[in-house]
Short mmCIF file of C-alpha atoms in Angstrom, two decimals:
data_model
loop_
_atom_site.label_atom_id
_atom_site.label_comp_id
_atom_site.label_asym_id
_atom_site.label_seq_id
_atom_site.Cartn_x
_atom_site.Cartn_y
_atom_site.Cartn_z
CA UNK A 1 0.00 0.00 0.00
CA UNK A 2 1.16 3.50 -0.79
CA UNK A 3 -0.13 6.20 1.50
CA UNK A 4 -0.01 9.90 0.77
CA UNK A 5 -0.26 12.31 3.73
CA UNK A 6 -1.64 15.68 2.75
CA UNK A 7 -2.50 18.84 4.62
CA UNK A 8 -3.23 22.42 3.74
CA UNK A 9 0.27 23.20 5.03
CA UNK A 10 2.37 20.06 4.69
CA UNK A 11 2.28 16.81 2.71
CA UNK A 12 3.89 13.40 3.06
CA UNK A 13 4.16 10.41 0.76
CA UNK A 14 4.36 7.23 2.81
CA UNK A 15 5.35 4.08 0.94
CA UNK A 16 4.55 0.50 1.91
CA UNK A 17 4.48 -2.74 0.00
CA UNK A 18 1.35 -2.42 -2.19
CA UNK A 19 0.04 -0.05 -4.83
CA UNK A 20 -3.03 1.36 -3.06
CA UNK A 21 -2.94 5.10 -2.35
CA UNK A 22 -4.75 6.48 0.71
CA UNK A 23 -4.72 10.00 2.11
CA UNK A 24 -4.07 11.26 5.64
CA UNK A 25 -3.78 14.94 6.59
CA UNK A 26 -1.25 16.62 8.86
CA UNK A 27 -3.03 19.52 10.48
CA UNK A 28 -2.51 22.29 13.05
CA UNK A 29 -6.27 22.32 13.64
CA UNK A 30 -9.23 24.08 12.06
CA UNK A 31 -8.39 27.36 13.81
CA UNK A 32 -4.62 26.96 13.91
CA UNK A 33 -4.76 26.00 17.59
CA UNK A 34 -1.85 23.62 17.07
CA UNK A 35 0.40 26.62 16.42
CA UNK A 36 0.63 27.49 20.15
CA UNK A 37 4.18 26.17 20.14
CA UNK A 38 5.08 28.88 17.60
CA UNK A 39 3.63 31.57 19.88
CA UNK A 40 5.74 30.98 22.99
CA UNK A 41 7.22 33.93 24.85
CA UNK A 42 10.41 34.30 26.85
CA UNK A 43 10.15 35.37 30.49
CA UNK A 44 10.40 39.03 29.42
CA UNK A 45 7.17 38.63 27.40
CA UNK A 46 8.71 38.74 23.92
CA UNK A 47 7.75 36.08 21.38
CA UNK A 48 10.60 33.69 20.57
CA UNK A 49 9.98 34.52 16.92
CA UNK A 50 10.34 38.25 17.55
CA UNK A 51 13.97 38.00 18.61
CA UNK A 52 14.93 36.99 15.06
CA UNK A 53 13.25 39.78 13.08
CA UNK A 54 15.81 41.35 10.68
CA UNK A 55 17.09 44.77 11.71
CA UNK A 56 15.30 46.39 8.79
CA UNK A 57 12.04 44.51 9.44
CA UNK A 58 10.35 41.89 7.31
CA UNK A 59 10.01 38.11 7.46
CA UNK A 60 12.16 35.96 9.74
CA UNK A 61 14.43 33.65 7.68
CA UNK A 62 13.37 30.40 9.36
CA UNK A 63 13.39 26.71 8.46
CA UNK A 64 10.73 24.10 9.23
CA UNK A 65 12.23 20.75 10.23
CA UNK A 66 9.93 17.72 10.06
CA UNK A 67 11.13 14.72 12.07
CA UNK A 68 9.78 11.29 12.87
CA UNK A 69 10.79 10.46 16.45
CA UNK A 70 11.16 6.76 17.30
CA UNK A 71 9.49 5.81 20.60
CA UNK A 72 10.11 2.08 21.03
CA UNK A 73 6.53 1.56 22.19
CA UNK A 74 3.28 3.41 22.81
CA UNK A 75 3.35 6.11 25.53
CA UNK A 76 0.60 8.60 26.30
CA UNK A 77 0.11 11.78 24.30
CA UNK A 78 0.65 14.52 26.89
CA UNK A 79 4.08 16.12 27.06
CA UNK A 80 4.68 14.87 30.62
CA UNK A 81 3.86 11.31 29.57
CA UNK A 82 6.21 11.50 26.60
CA UNK A 83 9.07 12.96 28.66
CA UNK A 84 8.56 10.30 31.36
CA UNK A 85 8.49 7.52 28.75
CA UNK A 86 11.62 8.77 27.01
CA UNK A 87 13.51 8.86 30.32
CA UNK A 88 13.42 5.05 30.24
CA UNK A 89 13.26 4.33 26.49
CA UNK A 90 15.45 5.07 23.50
CA UNK A 91 13.49 7.92 21.89
CA UNK A 92 15.38 9.34 18.94
CA UNK A 93 14.93 11.12 15.62
CA UNK A 94 15.09 8.75 12.63
CA UNK A 95 17.77 10.50 10.54
CA UNK A 96 16.81 9.21 7.10
CA UNK A 97 13.28 10.60 7.42
CA UNK A 98 14.20 14.20 8.32
CA UNK A 99 12.99 16.88 5.91
CA UNK A 100 13.83 20.58 6.11
CA UNK A 101 11.88 23.31 4.29
CA UNK A 102 12.90 26.98 4.05
CA UNK A 103 9.91 28.83 5.53
CA UNK A 104 10.12 32.59 6.14
CA UNK A 105 7.86 33.44 9.09
CA UNK A 106 6.13 36.77 9.75
CA UNK A 107 7.12 39.44 12.21
CA UNK A 108 4.50 39.05 14.98
CA UNK A 109 6.10 41.54 17.37
CA UNK A 110 3.44 43.44 19.32
CA UNK A 111 0.50 41.42 17.93
CA UNK A 112 -2.06 39.87 20.28
CA UNK A 113 -2.04 36.08 20.36
CA UNK A 114 -5.02 35.64 18.03
CA UNK A 115 -3.58 38.02 15.45
CA UNK A 116 -0.14 36.41 15.64
CA UNK A 117 -1.67 32.96 15.11
CA UNK A 118 -3.50 34.14 12.00
CA UNK A 119 -0.33 35.68 10.58
CA UNK A 120 1.46 32.36 11.04
CA UNK A 121 -1.40 30.41 9.44
CA UNK A 122 -1.26 32.65 6.39
CA UNK A 123 2.50 32.27 6.08
CA UNK A 124 2.36 28.48 6.34
CA UNK A 125 -0.40 28.16 3.73
CA UNK A 126 2.28 28.81 1.11
CA UNK A 127 3.67 25.33 1.89
CA UNK A 128 0.53 23.52 0.72
CA UNK A 129 1.41 20.23 -0.94
CA UNK A 130 5.09 20.27 0.03
CA UNK A 131 6.50 16.74 0.07
CA UNK A 132 7.56 15.60 3.55
CA UNK A 133 8.60 11.97 3.32
CA UNK A 134 9.15 9.22 0.76
CA UNK A 135 8.62 6.39 3.25
CA UNK A 136 6.66 5.87 6.47
CA UNK A 137 8.45 4.37 9.47
CA UNK A 138 6.67 1.10 10.25
CA UNK A 139 6.59 1.68 14.00
CA UNK A 140 5.11 4.03 16.58
CA UNK A 141 6.51 7.55 16.19
CA UNK A 142 5.59 11.13 16.87
CA UNK A 143 5.64 13.53 13.93
CA UNK A 144 7.36 16.74 15.00
CA UNK A 145 7.61 20.08 13.23
CA UNK A 146 10.24 22.50 14.55
CA UNK A 147 10.87 26.08 13.45
CA UNK A 148 14.50 27.15 13.70
CA UNK A 149 16.79 29.90 12.49
CA UNK A 150 19.31 27.30 11.33
CA UNK A 151 19.47 26.92 7.52
CA UNK A 152 18.34 23.66 5.94
CA UNK A 153 21.75 22.87 4.46
CA UNK A 154 23.02 22.61 8.05
CA UNK A 155 20.28 20.24 9.19
CA UNK A 156 19.45 17.73 6.46
CA UNK A 157 20.72 14.17 6.88
CA UNK A 158 23.65 13.27 4.64
CA UNK A 159 24.20 9.75 5.90
CA UNK A 160 26.23 10.79 8.95
CA UNK A 161 23.38 10.97 11.46
CA UNK A 162 20.98 13.70 12.47
CA UNK A 163 22.22 17.20 13.33
CA UNK A 164 21.00 18.50 16.68
CA UNK A 165 18.80 21.59 16.69
CA UNK A 166 20.51 24.46 18.49
CA UNK A 167 18.46 25.72 21.43
CA UNK A 168 19.33 29.37 20.85
CA UNK A 169 17.97 29.14 17.28
CA UNK A 170 14.56 27.61 18.12
CA UNK A 171 11.43 29.69 17.47
CA UNK A 172 8.64 27.08 17.54
CA UNK A 173 7.64 23.43 17.86
CA UNK A 174 4.57 21.20 17.43
CA UNK A 175 4.15 17.42 17.60
CA UNK A 176 1.61 14.64 17.11
CA UNK A 177 0.38 11.98 19.48
CA UNK A 178 2.18 8.65 19.10
CA UNK A 179 0.99 7.13 15.84
CA UNK A 180 1.70 4.21 13.52
CA UNK A 181 1.25 6.03 10.23
CA UNK A 182 0.46 3.04 8.04
CA UNK A 183 -2.37 1.93 10.33
CA UNK A 184 -4.51 5.08 10.57
CA UNK A 185 -7.25 6.87 8.67
CA UNK A 186 -7.96 10.58 8.94
CA UNK A 187 -5.95 13.52 10.21
CA UNK A 188 -2.73 13.62 12.21
CA UNK A 189 -2.97 16.66 14.48
CA UNK A 190 0.19 18.60 15.36
CA UNK A 191 -0.02 20.68 18.53
CA UNK A 192 1.79 21.85 21.64
CA UNK A 193 0.89 21.09 25.25
CA UNK A 194 1.11 24.24 27.39
CA UNK A 195 -0.99 26.21 29.86
CA UNK A 196 1.00 29.44 29.59
CA UNK A 197 2.45 31.70 26.92
CA UNK A 198 5.81 31.67 28.75
CA UNK A 199 6.62 28.29 27.21
CA UNK A 200 10.11 28.75 25.74
CA UNK A 201 11.42 25.87 27.86
CA UNK A 202 8.69 23.64 26.48
CA UNK A 203 9.86 24.42 22.95
CA UNK A 204 13.38 23.38 23.92
CA UNK A 205 12.12 20.06 25.32
CA UNK A 206 9.89 19.46 22.29
CA UNK A 207 12.82 20.03 19.92
CA UNK A 208 15.41 17.99 21.81
CA UNK A 209 16.69 14.83 20.19
CA UNK A 210 15.67 12.55 23.05
CA UNK A 211 12.66 14.45 24.53
CA UNK A 212 14.35 14.56 27.94
CA UNK A 213 13.45 17.34 30.35
CA UNK A 214 16.23 19.81 31.05
CA UNK A 215 15.97 22.83 33.40
#
C-alpha cells in the first residue's frame, strides 16, 4: 500500500508494499490552535519569533524541520507522559526521514495572540502540498515540526546521522500523538501542550533529540 499524507500546510508520501494510495492529513487544527508552540514567549514577554526579526524589518528567515521520532513503544500523548516515557526508552529522531523546508515566518512583534496565530497560518499556507517523506516508518513515532533559524543545508541528513537543533535558534515546535502512520485513517494533528504563553522551555524540550526534560 502506498499512503499519501496531505494537509493544507504540509504533505507526506508514505510508501509500503502495495500499490493502493490512501490520504491522511497533517493539520494544526481548524483554527490553527496547534500553532501554540510557535507563539511561545520568553520570560520578558517577547515572542521567541520576535527575537529573530531582521534589523530592517520583514520576514524571519526560518526553516521548518519535520522529524519522525522513534518511541520504542506506545506512551501517552501529553508532554509529561512522553518525557517520562523517554527517560526510560530510546526515543530518537530517525535521521533518514528528516525533511527541512525553508519557511520565512512573519514578524509578529506586538501582535495579540489571536492576530499572531492568524499571521502564522497565512505564512504556512504557502507550503501547501510540500512533500515531507518518501517512506513511512513502520513503527510508533511522533511527527514533530520544529521552526528554527538554522538553515536547511546545516540540518538535512547526509548519511552521517541527524544534526541537533541548536536551542538558541529555536522559534517554535509542534508534535503529534504517538501514531503508527500506516495503520490510521484521517488527520494527524500537530499541537503543543502548554498552559502558559511563557513556554520557551517547552519548545526546547519538544525540539530535543531525546525528549528529555532539562531545566
